[in-house]
């Protein structure tokens, strides 16, 4: 049994959902070695391998919550 604080890595979730390939993840992880502190999700988005929307959906899965698309607009009268 895994501890309650264990979460599946975001890269693995992206692969399972078919949003990224293993090769793309490996390339992103290799790049991450040269960019300490940068999150793998941001790297994959920056490389164009996944979209921000894909990443947010994967984070929702990782956290066990529903993904909700919200639109907040500002309209001046």
C-alpha positions as semicolon CSV with decimal commas, in nm:
position;residue;x (nm);y (nm);z (nm)
1;X;0,000;0,000;0,000
2;X;0,133;0,343;-0,097
3;X;0,147;0,628;0,153
4;X;-0,142;0,875;0,124
5;X;0,094;1,147;0,004
6;X;0,225;0,945;-0,294
7;X;0,121;1,076;-0,632
8;X;0,189;0,933;-0,973
9;X;0,442;1,147;-1,163
10;X;0,279;1,391;-1,405
11;X;0,484;1,257;-1,695
12;X;0,347;0,907;-1,641
13;X;-0,008;1,041;-1,636
14;X;0,050;1,226;-1,963
15;X;0,179;0,905;-2,122
16;X;-0,111;0,695;-1,989
17;X;-0,361;0,945;-2,130
18;X;-0,185;0,938;-2,467
19;X;-0,095;1,306;-2,443
20;X;0,282;1,252;-2,455
21;X;0,514;0,974;-2,562
22;X;0,784;0,806;-2,356
23;X;1,045;0,961;-2,588
24;X;0,901;1,310;-2,536
25;X;0,908;1,260;-2,159
26;X;1,267;1,136;-2,172
27;X;1,369;1,438;-2,381
28;X;1,196;1,668;-2,135
29;X;1,365;1,501;-1,838
30;X;1,705;1,532;-2,009
31;X;1,643;1,903;-2,062
32;X;1,530;1,937;-1,700
33;X;1,878;1,828;-1,588
34;X;2,010;2,156;-1,733
35;X;1,727;2,366;-1,590
36;X;1,718;2,302;-1,217
37;X;1,393;2,400;-1,053
38;X;1,187;2,395;-1,372
39;X;0,891;2,159;-1,359
40;X;0,866;1,884;-1,619
41;X;0,515;1,994;-1,716
42;X;0,636;2,344;-1,801
43;X;0,922;2,197;-2,003
44;X;0,688;1,970;-2,202
45;X;0,457;2,264;-2,275
46;X;0,756;2,478;-2,375
47;X;0,872;2,210;-2,616
48;X;0,524;2,197;-2,768
49;X;0,474;1,832;-2,673
50;X;0,161;1,900;-2,466
51;X;-0,077;2,192;-2,430
52;X;-0,146;2,382;-2,111
53;X;-0,497;2,233;-2,118
54;X;-0,350;1,880;-2,140
55;X;-0,124;1,955;-1,845
56;X;-0,409;2,093;-1,633
57;X;-0,619;1,784;-1,703
58;X;-0,326;1,562;-1,601
59;X;-0,277;1,763;-1,280
60;X;-0,648;1,720;-1,201
61;X;-0,608;1,343;-1,243
62;X;-0,295;1,347;-1,030
63;X;-0,479;1,525;-0,750
64;X;-0,793;1,316;-0,786
65;X;-1,012;1,613;-0,868
66;X;-1,231;1,705;-1,160
67;X;-1,101;1,936;-1,431
68;X;-1,328;2,233;-1,474
69;X;-1,291;2,480;-1,755
70;X;-1,358;2,827;-1,624
71;X;-1,397;3,145;-1,819
72;X;-1,354;3,469;-1,634
73;X;-1,401;3,770;-1,853
74;X;-1,378;4,138;-1,789
75;X;-1,612;4,369;-1,967
76;X;-1,604;4,743;-1,925
77;X;-1,928;4,928;-1,979
